[in-house]
Short mmCIF file of C-alpha atoms in Angstrom, two decimals:
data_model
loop_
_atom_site.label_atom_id
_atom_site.label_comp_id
_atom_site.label_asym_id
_atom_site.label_seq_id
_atom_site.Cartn_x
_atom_site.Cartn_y
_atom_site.Cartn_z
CA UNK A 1 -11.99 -109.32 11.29
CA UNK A 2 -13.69 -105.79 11.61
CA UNK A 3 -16.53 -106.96 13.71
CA UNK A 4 -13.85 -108.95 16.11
CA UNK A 5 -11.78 -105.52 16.27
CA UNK A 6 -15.12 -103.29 17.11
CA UNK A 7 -16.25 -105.98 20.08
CA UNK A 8 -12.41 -105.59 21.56
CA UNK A 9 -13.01 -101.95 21.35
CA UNK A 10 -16.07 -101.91 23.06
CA UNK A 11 -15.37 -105.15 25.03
CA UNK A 12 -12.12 -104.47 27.08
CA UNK A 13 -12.06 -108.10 28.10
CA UNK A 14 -11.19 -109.35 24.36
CA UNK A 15 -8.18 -107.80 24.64
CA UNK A 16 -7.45 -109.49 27.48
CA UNK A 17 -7.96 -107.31 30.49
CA UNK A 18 -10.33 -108.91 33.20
CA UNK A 19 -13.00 -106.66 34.91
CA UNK A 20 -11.17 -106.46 38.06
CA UNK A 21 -8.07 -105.20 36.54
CA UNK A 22 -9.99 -102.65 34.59
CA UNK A 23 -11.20 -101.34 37.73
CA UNK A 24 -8.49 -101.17 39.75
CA UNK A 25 -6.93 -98.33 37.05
CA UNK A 26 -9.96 -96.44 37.08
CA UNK A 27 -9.85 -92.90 38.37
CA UNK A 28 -11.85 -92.54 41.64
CA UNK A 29 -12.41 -89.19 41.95
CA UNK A 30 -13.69 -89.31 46.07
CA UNK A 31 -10.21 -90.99 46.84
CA UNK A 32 -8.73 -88.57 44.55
CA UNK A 33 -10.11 -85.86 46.82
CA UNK A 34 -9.47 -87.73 49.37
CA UNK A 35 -5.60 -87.98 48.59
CA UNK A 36 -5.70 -83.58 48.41
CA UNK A 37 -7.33 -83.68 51.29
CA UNK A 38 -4.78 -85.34 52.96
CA UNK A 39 -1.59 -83.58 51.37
CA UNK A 40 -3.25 -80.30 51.50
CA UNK A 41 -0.61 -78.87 53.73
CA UNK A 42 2.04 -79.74 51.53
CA UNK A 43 -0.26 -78.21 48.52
CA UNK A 44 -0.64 -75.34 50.65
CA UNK A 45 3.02 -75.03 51.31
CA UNK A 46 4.01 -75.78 47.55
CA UNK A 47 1.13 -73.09 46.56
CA UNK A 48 2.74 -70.58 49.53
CA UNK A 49 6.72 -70.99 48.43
CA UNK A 50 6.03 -70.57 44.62
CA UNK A 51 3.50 -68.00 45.15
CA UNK A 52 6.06 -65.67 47.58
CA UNK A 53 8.73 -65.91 44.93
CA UNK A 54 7.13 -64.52 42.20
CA UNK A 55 5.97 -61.93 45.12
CA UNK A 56 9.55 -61.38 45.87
CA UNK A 57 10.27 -61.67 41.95
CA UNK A 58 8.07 -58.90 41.45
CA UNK A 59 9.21 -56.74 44.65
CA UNK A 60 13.05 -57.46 43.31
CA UNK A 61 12.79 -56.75 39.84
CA UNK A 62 13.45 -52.75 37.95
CA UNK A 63 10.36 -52.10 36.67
CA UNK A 64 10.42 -51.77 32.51
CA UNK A 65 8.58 -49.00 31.02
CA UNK A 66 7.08 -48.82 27.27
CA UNK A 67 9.14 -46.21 25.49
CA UNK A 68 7.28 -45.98 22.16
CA UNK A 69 7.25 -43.24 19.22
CA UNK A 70 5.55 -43.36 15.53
CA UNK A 71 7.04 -42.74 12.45
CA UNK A 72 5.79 -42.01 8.94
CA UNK A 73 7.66 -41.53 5.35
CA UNK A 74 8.90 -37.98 5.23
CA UNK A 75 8.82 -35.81 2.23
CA UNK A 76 11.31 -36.34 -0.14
CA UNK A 77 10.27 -33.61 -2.76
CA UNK A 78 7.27 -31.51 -4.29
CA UNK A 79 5.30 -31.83 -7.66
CA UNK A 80 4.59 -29.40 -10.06
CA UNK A 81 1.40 -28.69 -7.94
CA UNK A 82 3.22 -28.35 -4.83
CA UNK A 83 1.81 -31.27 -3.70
CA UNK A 84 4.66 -33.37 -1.44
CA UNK A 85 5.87 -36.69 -3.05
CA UNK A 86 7.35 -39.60 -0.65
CA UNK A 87 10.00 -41.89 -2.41
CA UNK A 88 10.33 -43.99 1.23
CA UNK A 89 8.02 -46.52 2.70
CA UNK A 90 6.88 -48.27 5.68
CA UNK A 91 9.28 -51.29 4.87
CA UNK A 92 12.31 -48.97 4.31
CA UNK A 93 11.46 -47.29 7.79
CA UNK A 94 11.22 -51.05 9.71
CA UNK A 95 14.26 -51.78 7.50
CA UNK A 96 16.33 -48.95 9.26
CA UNK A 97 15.98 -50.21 12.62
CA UNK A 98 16.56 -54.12 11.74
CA UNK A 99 18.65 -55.75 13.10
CA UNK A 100 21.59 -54.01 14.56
CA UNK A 101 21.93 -51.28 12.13
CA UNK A 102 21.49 -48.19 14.56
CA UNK A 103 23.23 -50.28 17.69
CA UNK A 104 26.20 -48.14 17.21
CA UNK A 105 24.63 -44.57 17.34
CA UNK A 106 22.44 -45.96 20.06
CA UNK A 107 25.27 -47.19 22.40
CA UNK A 108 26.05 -43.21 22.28
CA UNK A 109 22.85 -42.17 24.11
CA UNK A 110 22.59 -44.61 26.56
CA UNK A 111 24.30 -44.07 30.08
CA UNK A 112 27.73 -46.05 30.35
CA UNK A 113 27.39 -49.89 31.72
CA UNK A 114 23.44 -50.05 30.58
CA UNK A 115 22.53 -52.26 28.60
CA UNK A 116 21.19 -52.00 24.95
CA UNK A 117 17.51 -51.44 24.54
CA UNK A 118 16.09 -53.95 22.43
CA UNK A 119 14.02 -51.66 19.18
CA UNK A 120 11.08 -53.06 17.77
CA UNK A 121 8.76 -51.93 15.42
CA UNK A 122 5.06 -52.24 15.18
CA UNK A 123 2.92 -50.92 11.98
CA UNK A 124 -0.52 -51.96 10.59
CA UNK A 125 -1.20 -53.51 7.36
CA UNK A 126 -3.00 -50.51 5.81
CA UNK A 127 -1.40 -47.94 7.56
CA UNK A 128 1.98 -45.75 6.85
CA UNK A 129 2.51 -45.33 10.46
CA UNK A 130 5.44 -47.24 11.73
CA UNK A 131 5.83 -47.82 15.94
CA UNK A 132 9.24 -47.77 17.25
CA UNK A 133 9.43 -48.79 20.62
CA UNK A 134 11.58 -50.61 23.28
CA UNK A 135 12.15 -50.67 27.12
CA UNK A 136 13.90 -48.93 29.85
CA UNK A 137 13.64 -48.40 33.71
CA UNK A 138 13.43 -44.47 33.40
CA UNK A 139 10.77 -43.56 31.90
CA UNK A 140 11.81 -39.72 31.70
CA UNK A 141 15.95 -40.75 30.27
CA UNK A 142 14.36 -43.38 27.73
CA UNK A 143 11.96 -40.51 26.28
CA UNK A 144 15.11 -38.36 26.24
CA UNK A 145 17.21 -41.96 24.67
CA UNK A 146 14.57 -42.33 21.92
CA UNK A 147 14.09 -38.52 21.30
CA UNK A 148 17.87 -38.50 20.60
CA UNK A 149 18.09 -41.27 18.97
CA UNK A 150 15.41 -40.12 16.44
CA UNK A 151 16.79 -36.81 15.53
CA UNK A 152 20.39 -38.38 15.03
CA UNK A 153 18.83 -41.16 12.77
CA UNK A 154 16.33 -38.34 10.99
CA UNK A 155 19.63 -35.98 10.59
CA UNK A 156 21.52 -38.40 9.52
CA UNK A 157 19.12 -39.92 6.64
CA UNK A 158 18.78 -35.89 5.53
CA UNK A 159 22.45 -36.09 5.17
CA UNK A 160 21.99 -39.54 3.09
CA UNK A 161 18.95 -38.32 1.22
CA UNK A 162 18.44 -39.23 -2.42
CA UNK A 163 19.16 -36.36 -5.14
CA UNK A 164 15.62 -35.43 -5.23
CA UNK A 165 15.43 -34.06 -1.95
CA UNK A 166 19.17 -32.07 -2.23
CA UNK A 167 17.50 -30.85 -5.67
CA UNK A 168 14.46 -30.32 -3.74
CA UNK A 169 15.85 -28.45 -1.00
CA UNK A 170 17.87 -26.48 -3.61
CA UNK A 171 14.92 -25.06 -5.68
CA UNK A 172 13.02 -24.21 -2.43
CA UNK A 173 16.09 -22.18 -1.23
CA UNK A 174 16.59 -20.50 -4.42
CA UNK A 175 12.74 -19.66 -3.71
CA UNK A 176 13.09 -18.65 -0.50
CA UNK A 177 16.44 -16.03 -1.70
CA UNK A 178 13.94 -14.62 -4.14
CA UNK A 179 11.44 -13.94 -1.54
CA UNK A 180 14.29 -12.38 0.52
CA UNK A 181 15.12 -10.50 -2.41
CA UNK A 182 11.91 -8.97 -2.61
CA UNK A 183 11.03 -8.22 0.59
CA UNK A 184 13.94 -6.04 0.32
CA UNK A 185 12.66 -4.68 -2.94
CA UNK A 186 9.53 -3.85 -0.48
CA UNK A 187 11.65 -2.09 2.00
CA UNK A 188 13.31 -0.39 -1.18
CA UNK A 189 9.92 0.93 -2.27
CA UNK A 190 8.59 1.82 1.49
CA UNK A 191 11.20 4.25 1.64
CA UNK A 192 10.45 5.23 -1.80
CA UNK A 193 7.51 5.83 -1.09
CA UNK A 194 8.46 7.65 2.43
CA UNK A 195 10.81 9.94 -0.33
CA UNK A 196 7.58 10.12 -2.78
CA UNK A 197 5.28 11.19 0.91
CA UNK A 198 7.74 13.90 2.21
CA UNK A 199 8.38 15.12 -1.41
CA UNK A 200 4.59 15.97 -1.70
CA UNK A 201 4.51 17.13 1.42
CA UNK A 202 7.67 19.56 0.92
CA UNK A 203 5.53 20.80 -2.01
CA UNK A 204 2.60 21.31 -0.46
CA UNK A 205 4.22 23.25 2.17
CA UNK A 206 6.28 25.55 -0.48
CA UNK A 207 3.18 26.13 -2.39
CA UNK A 208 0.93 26.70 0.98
CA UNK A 209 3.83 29.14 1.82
CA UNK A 210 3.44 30.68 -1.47
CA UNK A 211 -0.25 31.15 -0.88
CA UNK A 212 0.41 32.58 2.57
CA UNK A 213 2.76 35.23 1.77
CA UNK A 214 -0.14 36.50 -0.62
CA UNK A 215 -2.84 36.62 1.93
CA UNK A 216 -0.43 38.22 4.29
CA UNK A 217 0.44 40.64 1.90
CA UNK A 218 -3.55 40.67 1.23
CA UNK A 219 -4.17 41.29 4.82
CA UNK A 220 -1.40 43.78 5.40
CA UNK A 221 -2.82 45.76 2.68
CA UNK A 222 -6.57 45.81 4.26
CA UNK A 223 -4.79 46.40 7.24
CA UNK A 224 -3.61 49.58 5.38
CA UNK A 225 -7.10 50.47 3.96
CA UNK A 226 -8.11 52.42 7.36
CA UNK A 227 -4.60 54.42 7.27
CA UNK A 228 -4.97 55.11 3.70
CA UNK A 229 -8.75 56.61 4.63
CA UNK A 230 -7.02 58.41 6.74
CA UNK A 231 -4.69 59.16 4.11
CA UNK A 232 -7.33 60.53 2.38
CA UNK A 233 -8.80 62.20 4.68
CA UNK A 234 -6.12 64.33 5.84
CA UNK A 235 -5.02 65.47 2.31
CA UNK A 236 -8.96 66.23 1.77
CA UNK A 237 -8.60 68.41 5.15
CA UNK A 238 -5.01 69.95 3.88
CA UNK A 239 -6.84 70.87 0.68
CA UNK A 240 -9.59 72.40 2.17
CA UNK A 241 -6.91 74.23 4.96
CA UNK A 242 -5.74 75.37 1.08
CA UNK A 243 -8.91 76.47 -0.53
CA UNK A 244 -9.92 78.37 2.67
CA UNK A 245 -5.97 80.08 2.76
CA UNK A 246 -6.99 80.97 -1.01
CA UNK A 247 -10.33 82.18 -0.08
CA UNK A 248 -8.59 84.21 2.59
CA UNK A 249 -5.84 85.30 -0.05
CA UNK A 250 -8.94 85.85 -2.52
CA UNK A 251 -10.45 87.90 0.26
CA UNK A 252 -7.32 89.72 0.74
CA UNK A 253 -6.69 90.50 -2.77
CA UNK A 254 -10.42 92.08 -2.83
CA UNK A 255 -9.67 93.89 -0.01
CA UNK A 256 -6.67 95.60 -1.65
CA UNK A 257 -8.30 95.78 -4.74
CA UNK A 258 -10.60 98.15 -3.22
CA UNK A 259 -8.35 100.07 -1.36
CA UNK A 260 -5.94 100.17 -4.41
CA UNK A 261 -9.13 101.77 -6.91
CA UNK A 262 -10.11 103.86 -3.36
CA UNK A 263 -6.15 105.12 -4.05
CA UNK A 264 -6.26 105.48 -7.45
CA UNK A 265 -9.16 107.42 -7.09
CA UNK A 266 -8.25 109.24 -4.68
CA UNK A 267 -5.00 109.86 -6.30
CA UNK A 268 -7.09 110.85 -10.12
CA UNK A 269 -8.95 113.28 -8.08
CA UNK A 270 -5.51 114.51 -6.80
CA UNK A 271 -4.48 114.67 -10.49
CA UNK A 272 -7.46 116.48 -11.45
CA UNK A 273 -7.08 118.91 -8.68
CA UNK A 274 -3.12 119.66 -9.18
CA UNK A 275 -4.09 119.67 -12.96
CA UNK A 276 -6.96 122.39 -12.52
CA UNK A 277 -4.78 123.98 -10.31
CA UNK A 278 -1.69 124.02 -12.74
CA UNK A 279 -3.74 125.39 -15.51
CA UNK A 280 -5.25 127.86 -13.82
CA UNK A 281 -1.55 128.78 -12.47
CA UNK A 282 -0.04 128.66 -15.99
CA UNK A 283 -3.23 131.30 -17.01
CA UNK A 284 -2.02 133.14 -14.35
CA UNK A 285 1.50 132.82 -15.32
CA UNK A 286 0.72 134.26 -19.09
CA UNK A 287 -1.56 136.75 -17.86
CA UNK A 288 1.45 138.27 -15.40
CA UNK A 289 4.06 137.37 -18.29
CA UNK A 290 1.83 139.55 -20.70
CA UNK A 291 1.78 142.34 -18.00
CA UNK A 292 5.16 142.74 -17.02
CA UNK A 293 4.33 141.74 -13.17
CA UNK A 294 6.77 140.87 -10.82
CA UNK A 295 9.58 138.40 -11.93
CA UNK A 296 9.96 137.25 -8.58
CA UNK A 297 6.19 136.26 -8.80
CA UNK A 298 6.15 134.58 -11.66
CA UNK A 299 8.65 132.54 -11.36
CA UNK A 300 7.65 131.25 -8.33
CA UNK A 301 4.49 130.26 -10.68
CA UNK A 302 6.56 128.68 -12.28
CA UNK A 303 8.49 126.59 -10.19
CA UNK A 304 4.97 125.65 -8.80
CA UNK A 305 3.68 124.63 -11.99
CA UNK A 306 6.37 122.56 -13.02
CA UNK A 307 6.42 121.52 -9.43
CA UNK A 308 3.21 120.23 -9.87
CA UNK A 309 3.67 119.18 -13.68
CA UNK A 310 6.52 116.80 -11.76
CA UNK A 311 3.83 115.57 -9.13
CA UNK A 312 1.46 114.47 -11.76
CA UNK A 313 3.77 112.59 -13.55
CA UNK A 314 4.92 111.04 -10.07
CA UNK A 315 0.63 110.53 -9.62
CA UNK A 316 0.61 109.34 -12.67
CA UNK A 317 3.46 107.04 -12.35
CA UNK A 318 1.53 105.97 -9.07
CA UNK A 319 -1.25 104.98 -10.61
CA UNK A 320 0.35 103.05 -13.16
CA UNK A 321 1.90 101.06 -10.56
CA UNK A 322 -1.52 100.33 -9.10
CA UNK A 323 -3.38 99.62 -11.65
CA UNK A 324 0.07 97.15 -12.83
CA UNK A 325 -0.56 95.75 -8.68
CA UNK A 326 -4.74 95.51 -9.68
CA UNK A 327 -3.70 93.52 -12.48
CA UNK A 328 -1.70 91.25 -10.60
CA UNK A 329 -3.99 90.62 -8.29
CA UNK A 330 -6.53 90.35 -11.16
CA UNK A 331 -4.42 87.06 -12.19
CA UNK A 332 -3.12 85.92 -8.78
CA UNK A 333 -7.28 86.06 -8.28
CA UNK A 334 -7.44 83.76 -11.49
CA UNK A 335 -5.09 81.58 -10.81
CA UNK A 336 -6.77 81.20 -6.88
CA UNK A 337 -9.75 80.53 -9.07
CA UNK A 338 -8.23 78.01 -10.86
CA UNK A 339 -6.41 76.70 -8.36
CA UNK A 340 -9.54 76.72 -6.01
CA UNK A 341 -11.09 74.38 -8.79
CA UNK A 342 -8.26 72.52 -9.26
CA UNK A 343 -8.76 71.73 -5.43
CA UNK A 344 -12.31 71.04 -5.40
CA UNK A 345 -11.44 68.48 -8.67
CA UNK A 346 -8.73 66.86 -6.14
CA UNK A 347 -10.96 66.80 -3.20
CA UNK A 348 -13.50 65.19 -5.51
CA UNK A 349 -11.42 62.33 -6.89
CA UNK A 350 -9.96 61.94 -3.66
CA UNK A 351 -13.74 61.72 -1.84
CA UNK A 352 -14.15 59.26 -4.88
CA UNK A 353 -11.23 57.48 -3.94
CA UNK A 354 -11.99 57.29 -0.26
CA UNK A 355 -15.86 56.36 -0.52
CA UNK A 356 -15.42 54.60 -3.83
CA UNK A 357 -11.98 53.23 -4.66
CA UNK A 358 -10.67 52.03 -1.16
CA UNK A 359 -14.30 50.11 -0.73
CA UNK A 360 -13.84 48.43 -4.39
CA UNK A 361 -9.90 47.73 -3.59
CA UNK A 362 -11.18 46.40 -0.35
CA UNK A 363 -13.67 44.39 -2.06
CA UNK A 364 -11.22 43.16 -4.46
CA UNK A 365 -8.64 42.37 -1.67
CA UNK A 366 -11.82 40.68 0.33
CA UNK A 367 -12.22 38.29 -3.00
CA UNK A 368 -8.79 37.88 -3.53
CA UNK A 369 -7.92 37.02 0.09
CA UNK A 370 -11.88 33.99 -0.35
CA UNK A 371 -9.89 33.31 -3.19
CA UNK A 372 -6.42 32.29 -1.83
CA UNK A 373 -8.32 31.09 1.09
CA UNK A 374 -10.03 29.10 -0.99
CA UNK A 375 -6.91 27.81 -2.97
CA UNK A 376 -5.35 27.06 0.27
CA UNK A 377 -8.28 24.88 1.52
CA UNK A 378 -8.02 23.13 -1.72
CA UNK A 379 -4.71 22.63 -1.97
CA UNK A 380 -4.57 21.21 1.46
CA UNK A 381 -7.64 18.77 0.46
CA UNK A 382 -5.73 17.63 -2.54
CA UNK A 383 -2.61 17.20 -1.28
CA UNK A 384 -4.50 15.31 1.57
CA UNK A 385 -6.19 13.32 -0.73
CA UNK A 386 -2.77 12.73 -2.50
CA UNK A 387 -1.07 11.29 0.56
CA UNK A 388 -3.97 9.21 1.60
CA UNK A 389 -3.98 7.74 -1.92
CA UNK A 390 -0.35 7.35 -2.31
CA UNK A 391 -0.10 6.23 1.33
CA UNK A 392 -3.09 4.22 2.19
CA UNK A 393 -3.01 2.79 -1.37
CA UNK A 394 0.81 1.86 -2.18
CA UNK A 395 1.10 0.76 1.13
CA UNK A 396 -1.57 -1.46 1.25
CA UNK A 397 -0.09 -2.94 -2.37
CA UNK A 398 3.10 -3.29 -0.33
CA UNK A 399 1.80 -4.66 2.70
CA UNK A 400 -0.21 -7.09 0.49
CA UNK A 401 2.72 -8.04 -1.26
CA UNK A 402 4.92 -8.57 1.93
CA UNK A 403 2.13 -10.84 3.48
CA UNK A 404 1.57 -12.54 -0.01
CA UNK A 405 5.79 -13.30 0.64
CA UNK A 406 5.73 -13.78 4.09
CA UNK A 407 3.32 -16.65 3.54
CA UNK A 408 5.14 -18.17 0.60
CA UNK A 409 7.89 -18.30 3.01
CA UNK A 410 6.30 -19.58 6.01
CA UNK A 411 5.66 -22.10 3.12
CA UNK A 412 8.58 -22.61 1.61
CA UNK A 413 10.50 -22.39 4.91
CA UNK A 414 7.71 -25.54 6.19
CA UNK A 415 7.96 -27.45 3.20
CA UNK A 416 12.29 -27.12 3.33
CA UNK A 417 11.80 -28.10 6.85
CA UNK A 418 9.40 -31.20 6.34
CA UNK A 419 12.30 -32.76 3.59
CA UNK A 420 13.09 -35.49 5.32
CA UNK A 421 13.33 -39.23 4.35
CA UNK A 422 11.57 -39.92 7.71
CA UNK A 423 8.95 -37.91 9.95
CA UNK A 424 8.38 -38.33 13.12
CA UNK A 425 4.34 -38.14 13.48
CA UNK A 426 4.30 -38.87 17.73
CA UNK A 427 6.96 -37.64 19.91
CA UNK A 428 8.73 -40.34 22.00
CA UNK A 429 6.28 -40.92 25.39
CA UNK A 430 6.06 -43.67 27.67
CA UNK A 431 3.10 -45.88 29.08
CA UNK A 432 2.28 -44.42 32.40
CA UNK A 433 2.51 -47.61 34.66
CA UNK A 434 5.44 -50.22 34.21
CA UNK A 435 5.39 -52.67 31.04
CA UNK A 436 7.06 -55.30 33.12
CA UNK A 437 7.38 -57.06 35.16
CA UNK A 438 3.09 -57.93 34.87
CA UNK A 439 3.03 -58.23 38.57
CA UNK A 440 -0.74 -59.04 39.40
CA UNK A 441 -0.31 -61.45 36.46
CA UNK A 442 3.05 -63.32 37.46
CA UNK A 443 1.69 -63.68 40.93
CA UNK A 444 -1.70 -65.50 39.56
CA UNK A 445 0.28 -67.12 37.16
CA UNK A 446 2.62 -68.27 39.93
CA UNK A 447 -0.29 -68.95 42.43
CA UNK A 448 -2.06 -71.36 39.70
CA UNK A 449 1.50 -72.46 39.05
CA UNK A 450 2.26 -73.46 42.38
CA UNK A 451 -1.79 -75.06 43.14
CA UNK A 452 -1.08 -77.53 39.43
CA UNK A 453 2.13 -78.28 40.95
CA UNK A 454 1.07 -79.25 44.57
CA UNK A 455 -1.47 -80.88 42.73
CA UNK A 456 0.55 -83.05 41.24
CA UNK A 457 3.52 -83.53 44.09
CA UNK A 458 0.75 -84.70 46.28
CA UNK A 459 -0.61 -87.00 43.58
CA UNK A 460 2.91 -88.37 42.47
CA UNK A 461 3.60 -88.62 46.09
CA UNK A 462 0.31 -90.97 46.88
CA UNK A 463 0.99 -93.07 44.03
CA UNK A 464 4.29 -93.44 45.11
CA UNK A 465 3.15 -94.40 48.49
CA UNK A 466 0.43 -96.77 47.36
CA UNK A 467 3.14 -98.53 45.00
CA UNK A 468 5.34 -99.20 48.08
CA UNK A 469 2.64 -100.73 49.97
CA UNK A 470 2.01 -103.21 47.39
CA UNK A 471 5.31 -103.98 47.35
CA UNK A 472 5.56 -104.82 50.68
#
């Protein structure tokens, strides 16, 4: 039974079929050529109609661009380590735009009377990047559709978000209040520290004026050093003017010294003379009184004698006085003495004084102004020092500190702004040539299109006409 099955297989006449019947539905492939051949204006035609449709197709249609944009889990929170933690994932992102979920808040962006874009979404088996795309005519207004599409579905998830990214938000604002609260702490202590600058420098300037007045004062008084010389100098030259008045007096006083012992001598020889004369006038007297001479006579004797007696008492009387005037000038000469050293003592202290003491009090001012110079120069240098280390130092803590909080803010402000249930990694952009229509491809595919179906119209139409003339 198998052997008589595998002869009719390879036999076709045990199934019936005579050889010339077998080759009459053969295939022959020069008559099948043949046949083109013939219709090959209708294939041509066929080919040419189907061919200048899909050109006119492609001419006709809008062309569709490939609005696209990629989308990743957003941050939903932060761990202990600051590290961001993501409680979405790919599937809840292609979940999002299934179906018609968003058709609503998308028929609000597109113009009125335009049809719905159709959203798809793309991702990779290993990745967390989701591709949201769809197509539209304008390639400029469906960048501008998707872009708003995005931030109204991102905006309104953040309104949706779970209660770890409210409580996440929350601590991060708290953060970034206590940040603001110190930065104003920092402004707080910058003008503290302005206060703390000027104080020292207020300070500085009342001791430096301090200091100042004293080497004015200083200088003022070597200033007066030369006048004081002078000073000096002209009560030196008054006391000598004084010692040479009392050397004239002195001379003076000699002088009438002299003449006053020339009197007195002069005046004791008198005295001896009257006296002589006034004894020998009172001998005379007795001798006439004893002799009874002329009365007349002798008492003119008389009244010269006691004449005389009354001159030598005036003499005398005269040279008491001068020798009372030679003592006076005896101690108005001791006291010129006296006062004469008493000068020359003054003129030597005051030489003293003007070689001596002005050069040590100028050498005393000279160290005391170094001195307050030097105090000055030091006092500057520390109070310089003071400011630079108060200034340069503090402010460099503070301006440390206020970059240390400005970047914890930049931060904080990032990480409040990247809390979203859904980040958008590429911005909406569109392919640069159309996505449809394909035209090089529809017109192939129409021109193969049109040469299979010429093809077989001018086969269908041989057979056809082959079958008819058997018929007849």
């Amino acid at each position: 039974m198998k052997e008589q099955e595998r002869q009719q297989a390879v036999d076709p006449s045990a199934k019936g079929y005579s050889p010339d019947a077998y080759s009459e539905d053969e295939i022959d492939l020069v008559e099948l050529v043949a046949v083109l051949w013939r219709q090959r204006w209708l294939m041509v035609g066929v080919v040419t109609v189907i061919t200048a449709l899909a050109v006119v197709y492609c001419l006709k249609a809008t062309p569709q661009y490939l609005i696209s944009a990629q989308l990743t889990p957003g941050i939903t929170g932060y761990d202990a380590g600051n590290k961001p933690v993501s409680s979405w994932s790919v599937k809840d992102i292609e979940a999002l735009f299934a179906g018609d979920a968003q058709q609503a808040l998308l028929l609000a962006l597109v113009p009125e009377g335009t049809s719905l874009p159709k959203i798809s979404t793309a991702s990779s088996k290993d990745s967390k990047i989701v591709t949201i795309k769809f197509l539209w005519p304008d390639p400029v207004e469906g960048k501008k559709i998707l872009q708003d599409f995005l931030q109204s579905i991102v905006s309104n998830k953040n309104e949706q978000i779970s209660h770890q990214i409210t409580v996440s938000r929350g601590v991060i604002e708290q953060l970034i209040q206590k940040i603001g609260s110190d930065k104003e702490q920092i402004t707080i202590d910058r003008a503290r520290l302005k206060d703390s600058l000027l104080r020292i420098q207020q300070e500085f300037e009342v001791k430096k004026n301090d200091i100042e007045k004293e080497i004015l004062v200083i200088l003022k008084s070597l200033e007066l050093i030369p006048t004081q010389k002078q000073r000096l100098e002209n009560t030196i030259s008054t006391i000598k003017n004084n010692l040479k008045l009392i050397e004239a007096e002195q001379k003076t006083i000699a002088a009438n010294r002299v003449e006053i012992l020339q009197t007195i001598k002069n005046i004791n020889a008198r005295i001896e003379t009257i006296d002589r004369e006034t004894k020998e006038l009172m001998e005379l007297r007795k001798s006439m009184a004893t002799e009874k001479s002329d009365q007349f006579a002798l008492l003119m004797y008389s009244n010269i004698v006691q004449q005389n007696i009354a001159y030598l008492t005036t003499l005398q009387q005269r040279v008491s006085d001068l020798n009372k005037e030679i003592n006076q000038y005896d101690v108005m000469e001791a006291k010129n003495v006296d006062r004469v050293k008493s000068l020359q003592i003054q003129i030597s202290e005051i030489e003293v004084d003007r070689d001596q003491g002005l050069a040590i009090e100028k050498e005393k001012l000279n160290q005391k102004l170094l001195s307050y110079k030097a105090e000055l120069g030091k006092l500057e240098k520390e109070t310089e020092l003071t400011l630079l280390d108060v200034k340069v130092n503090k402010e460099q803590e503070l301006k440390s500190k206020e970059a240390r909080l400005e970047k914890e803010l930049q931060t904080l402000t990032v990480n409040l702004e990247a809390l979203a249930a859904v980040e958008v990694v590429q911005s909406p952009f569109s392919s640069i040539n159309p996505e449809k229509p394909k035209k090089i491809k529809i017109v192939v595919f129409a021109f193969v299109l049109g040469v299979i179906v010429a093809m077989m119209a001018s086969l269908m139409y041989a057979f056809w006409a082959r079958n008819k003339a058997k018929m007849v």
